[in-house]
Amino acid sequence: MARAKQLRSLKTRERLLGSAREFVSDVGFEELRIEDLVSTVGVAKGTFFAHFKDKDSLMDILIAERINALLDDMETVHNFDSVEHVVASIMPLLMFISSERYVFDIFLRLSGALAVEEIGKIAETIYRYDCILIDRLKSGPFRQDISAELLSEGIQAFSVSSIALSLCALHSEQNLENRLVIQLNAWMCPS
Amino acid sequence: MARAKQLRSLKTRERLLGSAREFVSDVGFEELRIEDLVSTVGVAKGTFFAHFKDKDSLMDILIAERINALLDDMETVHNFDSVEHVVASIMPLLMFISSERYVFDIFLRLSGALAVEEIGKIAETIYRYDCILIDRLKSGPFRQDISAELLSEGIQAFSVSSIALSLCALHSEQNLENRLVIQLNAWMCPS
Amino acid sequence: MARAKQLRSLKTRERLLGSAREFVSDVGFEELRIEDLVSTVGVAKGTFFAHFKDKDSLMDILIAERINALLDDMETVHNFDSVEHVVASIMPLLMFISSERYVFDIFLRLSGALAVEEIGKIAETIYRYDCILIDRLKSGPFRQDISAELLSEGIQAFSVSSIALSLCALHSEQNLENRLVIQLNAWMCPS
Amino acid sequence: MARAKQLRSLKTRERLLGSAREFVSDVGFEELRIEDLVSTVGVAKGTFFAHFKDKDSLMDILIAERINALLDDMETVHNFDSVEHVVASIMPLLMFISSERYVFDIFLRLSGALAVEEIGKIAETIYRYDCILIDRLKSGPFRQDISAELLSEGIQAFSVSSIALSLCALHSEQNLENRLVIQLNAWMCPS
DNA sequence: TATGAATGAGCGTTCATTCAT
DNA sequence: TATGAATGAACGCTCATTCAT
């Protein structure tokens, strides 16, 4: 009963996702229009909503994909040898999330699980990100008086805070990185 | 004559603000509609926009008012004798900002100055908040290896991060406070 | 083998009908959704349309069933001894048809034969209703200057008209019965 | 405060109505599309909904207009000298209402007042129709044992019933008129 | 017979904001 | 300053029906 689904359905879904990816790289996340999407793919609007609950749900998937790609890169780094190293490793991720206010908004909205049973894709990446960080932090040259888990929480808090600031007119990308290095040094290597 | 006009103008503005405050306390910030507001006050829509640049601008004022009232309370505390004390002092503020996702969104958007010349009201409260914190932190029993300014930045980062989490379904208010105590202990009193 | 298939087919049809009856008694005719129906029964949407021409066709069957049950009751009355008696006898039927605007709509749409060859179930009940009425009217204490057939037409006209009115907000069930007694007295017993 | 409305607003409303009338005469009531309407008139969709509650509300106005025009004609007849005369007088109206099933549906739905305070336009025409009928019936050569009001109710009941039948495939316009003459003779001139 | 993905086309909605008067 | 009509553009929705497998 849940069998014959795969072939056509999956293909349609992939076509929608593929086209959506193109739109995003062309005009950005915020400018993606469902209407354009379905007309480009050549399916009915109803078909879109049969595959995705709503626009946010599509965004959740697309943004999570990008985050996961960045996490893949991050995972190739097996050790953090300094705070600067940590910051350099997570900067691509922060750059992406702060690339559009819209992306940051979606990220903030969907980063927490809406309900236990329906963990979104972005929420999953947060978890994965946390795991990666924690693993690398355990063996790093950082303070040992608190757990790696807590250490990770702090990194995320300072990251979000920095992104929020960077989305205001006065604060540039360079400032973001500098500020973060200072803050994380104070957080991770108190003298 | 010009004076009289100014007076009337001020009165209209005040009536709009007063009515807006009532709407907010009745239905919350998010549910405030310009349309309802002007029809209650008895002026035209255009009049609203003659007095306020846009809806955000009104929200900026209303939310800043509330924050300032909470900061007034906070100012009556002249010393922080522990991290718990810090958390207890700032909790009312955090509760307010996390009371509605909409308030948090506005807060995040307007907390940074949009441009040097047009510092918003919320941005001013952030500055004031920062000053209050820094002042109290200087004399508190906290780590001395970093500046009070940096200490304050961390408090704000953990606060924002905690609020964001608390706005997700899985995280309650109690958790917010507990989590914050743990985090700020690690931040402010590294052993 | 063909028999077995036929049996299974009949069973599916019966299951669909049975489940539909439950839905109707739970949520009413209008709220019945084919989607809910098939998922409850555990068959695909297409299967429904293999058994029923369209949704109206199912409704035709379900509504006709109910009407026939009410006609069964009506048939136990063998004589009409007054207009009040007539009205009391047909009231259950009118109550059912006016129970939902949707039922009335379907009834109106399907009460006339769409084409000679495809007389619907409801159309058949109309015919049966007419026969019952005509039979009872022949021996009743009613005007004799016109045929029982015409008498019956009038009863139906006044009935439909009364139902239409009762489906408007201002008119209640009680009014329906009162109005009908007055009208039918004038129709059936002109002095 | 309710002053400056008239000029532009009324003109826009008239343009919408005028264009709607054209659409209706071109493609019929059912085929009128709000989207086509606003794009033809050159206003935004929001403008339509600022002037009319919904599509039904527009239909109510358009159909009521037509009915009123037919009632204007009917009003030029000051006496009914026979049942045939009555039928001939109301036939244009019946023809219009039965011209599209959609029109009949709207008519049935909106002919009753939804609530005391919001009498629709069609409901008003029904009232007007009733008044006209009653007035002419008083002096006609019809039965005197019942009130003109009741007489009118019967005419309307037989009319609606006849229209409903005529909208079924088997029944033509000619039949409608013939049937009605027979029925109304029995109703209005019982021997 | 059975499947279930896809269709389709329009409606109503939203409401801050603008602009001609 | 004040007015208020008009804008706008996309979203979500609906859900019976079809059709290729």
CSV table of C-alpha atoms in Angstrom, one decimal, chain C:
chain,number,residue,atom,x,y,z
C,1,MET,CA,-12.8,-17.6,-10.1
C,2,ALA,CA,-14.9,-14.9,-11.7
C,3,ARG,CA,-17.3,-15.4,-8.8
C,4,ALA,CA,-14.6,-15.0,-6.2
C,5,LYS,CA,-13.6,-11.8,-7.8
C,6,GLN,CA,-17.1,-10.5,-8.0
C,7,LEU,CA,-17.5,-11.4,-4.3
C,8,ARG,CA,-14.4,-9.4,-3.4
C,9,SER,CA,-15.5,-6.5,-5.5
C,10,LEU,CA,-18.9,-6.5,-3.9
C,11,LYS,CA,-17.3,-6.6,-0.5
C,12,THR,CA,-15.1,-3.6,-1.3
C,13,ARG,CA,-18.2,-1.7,-2.4
C,14,GLU,CA,-20.0,-2.7,0.7
C,15,ARG,CA,-17.1,-1.7,2.9
C,16,LEU,CA,-17.0,1.7,1.1
C,17,LEU,CA,-20.7,2.1,1.6
C,18,GLY,CA,-20.6,1.0,5.2
C,19,SER,CA,-17.8,3.4,6.0
C,20,ALA,CA,-19.5,6.2,4.2
C,21,ARG,CA,-22.6,5.7,6.3
C,22,GLU,CA,-20.5,6.0,9.4
C,23,PHE,CA,-18.8,9.1,8.2
C,24,VAL,CA,-22.2,10.6,7.4
C,25,SER,CA,-23.6,9.9,10.8
C,26,ASP,CA,-20.4,11.3,12.4
C,27,VAL,CA,-19.7,14.4,10.4
C,28,GLY,CA,-22.7,14.9,8.1
C,29,PHE,CA,-23.0,14.5,4.3
C,30,GLU,CA,-21.2,17.6,3.4
C,31,GLU,CA,-18.1,16.8,5.4
C,32,LEU,CA,-17.6,13.4,3.9
C,33,ARG,CA,-14.3,13.4,2.0
C,34,ILE,CA,-13.5,10.7,-0.5
C,35,GLU,CA,-9.9,10.8,0.8
C,36,ASP,CA,-10.9,10.0,4.3
C,37,LEU,CA,-13.3,7.4,3.1
C,38,VAL,CA,-10.8,5.4,1.1
C,39,SER,CA,-8.0,5.7,3.7
C,40,THR,CA,-10.4,4.3,6.4
C,41,VAL,CA,-11.4,1.5,4.2
C,42,GLY,CA,-7.8,0.9,3.1
C,43,VAL,CA,-8.2,1.1,-0.6
C,44,ALA,CA,-6.9,3.6,-3.1
C,45,LYS,CA,-8.8,6.6,-4.4
C,46,GLY,CA,-9.0,5.1,-7.8
C,47,THR,CA,-10.8,2.1,-6.4
C,48,PHE,CA,-13.6,4.3,-5.2
C,49,PHE,CA,-14.1,5.6,-8.7
C,50,ALA,CA,-14.1,2.1,-10.0
C,51,HIS,CA,-17.1,1.4,-7.8
C,52,PHE,CA,-18.9,4.7,-8.0
C,53,LYS,CA,-19.2,7.0,-11.0
C,54,ASP,CA,-18.5,10.0,-8.9
C,55,LYS,CA,-19.1,11.4,-5.4
C,56,ASP,CA,-22.6,12.5,-6.3
C,57,SER,CA,-23.4,9.0,-7.2
C,58,LEU,CA,-22.4,7.8,-3.7
C,59,MET,CA,-24.5,10.6,-2.2
C,60,ASP,CA,-27.4,9.6,-4.4
C,61,ILE,CA,-27.2,6.1,-2.9
C,62,LEU,CA,-26.8,7.2,0.7
C,63,ILE,CA,-29.5,9.9,0.6
C,64,ALA,CA,-31.9,7.6,-1.2
C,65,GLU,CA,-31.4,4.9,1.4
C,66,ARG,CA,-32.4,7.4,4.1
C,67,ILE,CA,-35.4,8.6,2.1
C,68,ASN,CA,-36.5,5.0,1.5
C,69,ALA,CA,-36.3,4.2,5.2
C,70,LEU,CA,-38.5,7.2,5.9
C,71,LEU,CA,-40.9,6.2,3.1
C,72,ASP,CA,-41.1,2.7,4.7
C,73,ASP,CA,-42.4,4.4,7.8
C,74,MET,CA,-44.7,6.6,5.8
C,75,GLU,CA,-46.1,3.5,4.1
C,76,THR,CA,-47.4,2.1,7.3
C,77,VAL,CA,-49.9,5.0,7.3
C,78,HIS,CA,-52.7,3.8,5.0
C,79,ASN,CA,-55.0,6.8,5.0
C,80,PHE,CA,-54.7,10.5,5.5
C,81,ASP,CA,-57.6,11.8,7.5
C,82,SER,CA,-56.7,15.4,7.4
C,83,VAL,CA,-54.2,17.9,6.1
C,84,GLU,CA,-52.5,17.9,9.5
C,85,HIS,CA,-52.2,14.2,9.1
C,86,VAL,CA,-50.5,14.6,5.8
C,87,VAL,CA,-48.1,17.1,7.1
C,88,ALA,CA,-47.3,15.0,10.2
C,89,SER,CA,-46.6,12.1,7.9
C,90,ILE,CA,-44.2,13.9,5.6
C,91,MET,CA,-42.5,15.9,8.2
C,92,PRO,CA,-39.8,13.4,9.0
C,93,LEU,CA,-38.9,13.4,5.3
C,94,LEU,CA,-38.8,17.2,5.2
C,95,MET,CA,-36.7,17.3,8.3
C,96,PHE,CA,-34.1,15.0,6.8
C,97,ILE,CA,-33.9,16.9,3.5
C,98,SER,CA,-33.6,20.2,5.3
C,99,SER,CA,-31.1,18.8,7.8
C,100,GLU,CA,-28.2,20.1,5.7
C,101,ARG,CA,-28.2,22.6,2.9
C,102,TYR,CA,-25.9,20.2,1.1
C,103,VAL,CA,-28.5,17.4,1.3
C,104,PHE,CA,-31.1,19.8,-0.1
C,105,ASP,CA,-28.8,20.7,-2.9
C,106,ILE,CA,-28.1,17.2,-3.9
C,107,PHE,CA,-31.7,16.4,-3.6
C,108,LEU,CA,-32.7,19.2,-5.9
C,109,ARG,CA,-30.0,18.3,-8.4
C,110,LEU,CA,-30.7,14.6,-8.5
C,111,SER,CA,-34.5,14.5,-7.9
C,112,GLY,CA,-35.1,15.0,-11.6
C,113,ALA,CA,-33.9,12.3,-13.9
C,114,LEU,CA,-30.7,13.3,-15.6
C,115,ALA,CA,-31.7,11.2,-18.5
C,116,VAL,CA,-34.2,8.5,-19.2
C,117,GLU,CA,-31.8,5.7,-19.1
C,118,GLU,CA,-30.0,6.6,-15.9
C,119,ILE,CA,-32.7,7.3,-13.3
C,120,GLY,CA,-30.9,7.8,-10.1
C,121,LYS,CA,-31.7,6.4,-6.7
C,122,ILE,CA,-33.1,9.6,-5.4
C,123,ALA,CA,-35.2,10.1,-8.5
C,124,GLU,CA,-36.6,6.6,-7.8
C,125,THR,CA,-37.5,7.6,-4.3
C,126,ILE,CA,-39.3,10.6,-5.6
C,127,TYR,CA,-41.3,8.4,-7.8
C,128,ARG,CA,-42.1,6.1,-5.0
C,129,TYR,CA,-43.0,9.0,-2.7
C,130,ASP,CA,-45.3,10.3,-5.4
C,131,CYS,CA,-47.0,6.9,-5.7
C,132,ILE,CA,-47.5,6.6,-2.0
C,133,LEU,CA,-48.9,10.1,-1.8
C,134,ILE,CA,-51.2,9.6,-4.7
C,135,ASP,CA,-52.5,6.4,-3.3
C,136,ARG,CA,-53.3,7.9,0.1
C,137,LEU,CA,-54.7,11.1,-1.4
C,138,LYS,CA,-57.3,9.2,-3.5
C,139,SER,CA,-59.2,8.1,-0.5
C,140,GLY,CA,-58.7,11.2,1.7
C,141,PRO,CA,-61.1,13.9,2.6
C,142,PHE,CA,-59.6,16.3,0.1
C,143,ARG,CA,-60.8,18.3,-2.9
C,144,GLN,CA,-62.0,16.1,-5.7
C,145,ASP,CA,-61.9,18.6,-8.5
C,146,ILE,CA,-58.4,17.8,-9.4
C,147,SER,CA,-56.5,14.6,-9.8
C,148,ALA,CA,-54.6,13.0,-6.9
C,149,GLU,CA,-51.5,13.4,-9.2
C,150,LEU,CA,-51.9,17.1,-9.3
C,151,LEU,CA,-52.6,17.2,-5.6
C,152,SER,CA,-49.4,15.4,-5.0
C,153,GLU,CA,-47.5,17.9,-7.2
C,154,GLY,CA,-48.7,20.7,-5.0
C,155,ILE,CA,-47.7,19.0,-1.8
C,156,GLN,CA,-44.3,18.6,-3.2
C,157,ALA,CA,-44.0,22.1,-4.4
C,158,PHE,CA,-45.1,23.5,-1.1
C,159,SER,CA,-42.7,21.1,0.7
C,160,VAL,CA,-39.7,22.1,-1.4
C,161,SER,CA,-40.5,25.8,-1.0
C,162,SER,CA,-40.9,25.4,2.8
C,163,ILE,CA,-37.6,23.6,3.0
C,164,ALA,CA,-35.8,26.3,1.1
C,165,LEU,CA,-37.2,28.9,3.5
C,166,SER,CA,-36.3,26.8,6.5
C,167,LEU,CA,-32.7,26.7,5.4
C,168,CYS,CA,-32.5,30.5,5.7
C,169,ALA,CA,-31.5,31.8,9.1
C,170,LEU,CA,-34.8,33.4,10.0
C,171,HIS,CA,-37.0,30.4,9.7
C,172,SER,CA,-37.2,27.6,12.2
C,173,GLU,CA,-38.5,24.1,12.0
C,174,GLN,CA,-41.7,24.9,13.9
C,175,ASN,CA,-42.5,27.6,11.4
C,176,LEU,CA,-42.0,25.1,8.6
C,177,GLU,CA,-44.6,22.8,9.9
C,178,ASN,CA,-47.1,25.6,10.7
C,179,ARG,CA,-46.7,27.3,7.4
C,180,LEU,CA,-47.1,24.0,5.6
C,181,VAL,CA,-50.4,23.2,7.4
C,182,ILE,CA,-51.8,26.6,6.3
C,183,GLN,CA,-50.6,26.3,2.8
C,184,LEU,CA,-51.7,22.7,2.3
C,185,ASN,CA,-55.1,23.5,3.8
C,186,ALA,CA,-55.5,26.1,1.2
C,187,TRP,CA,-54.3,23.8,-1.5
C,188,MET,CA,-56.1,20.6,-0.5
C,189,CYS,CA,-59.3,21.9,1.0
C,190,PRO,CA,-60.4,25.1,-0.7
C,191,SER,CA,-63.7,26.1,0.8
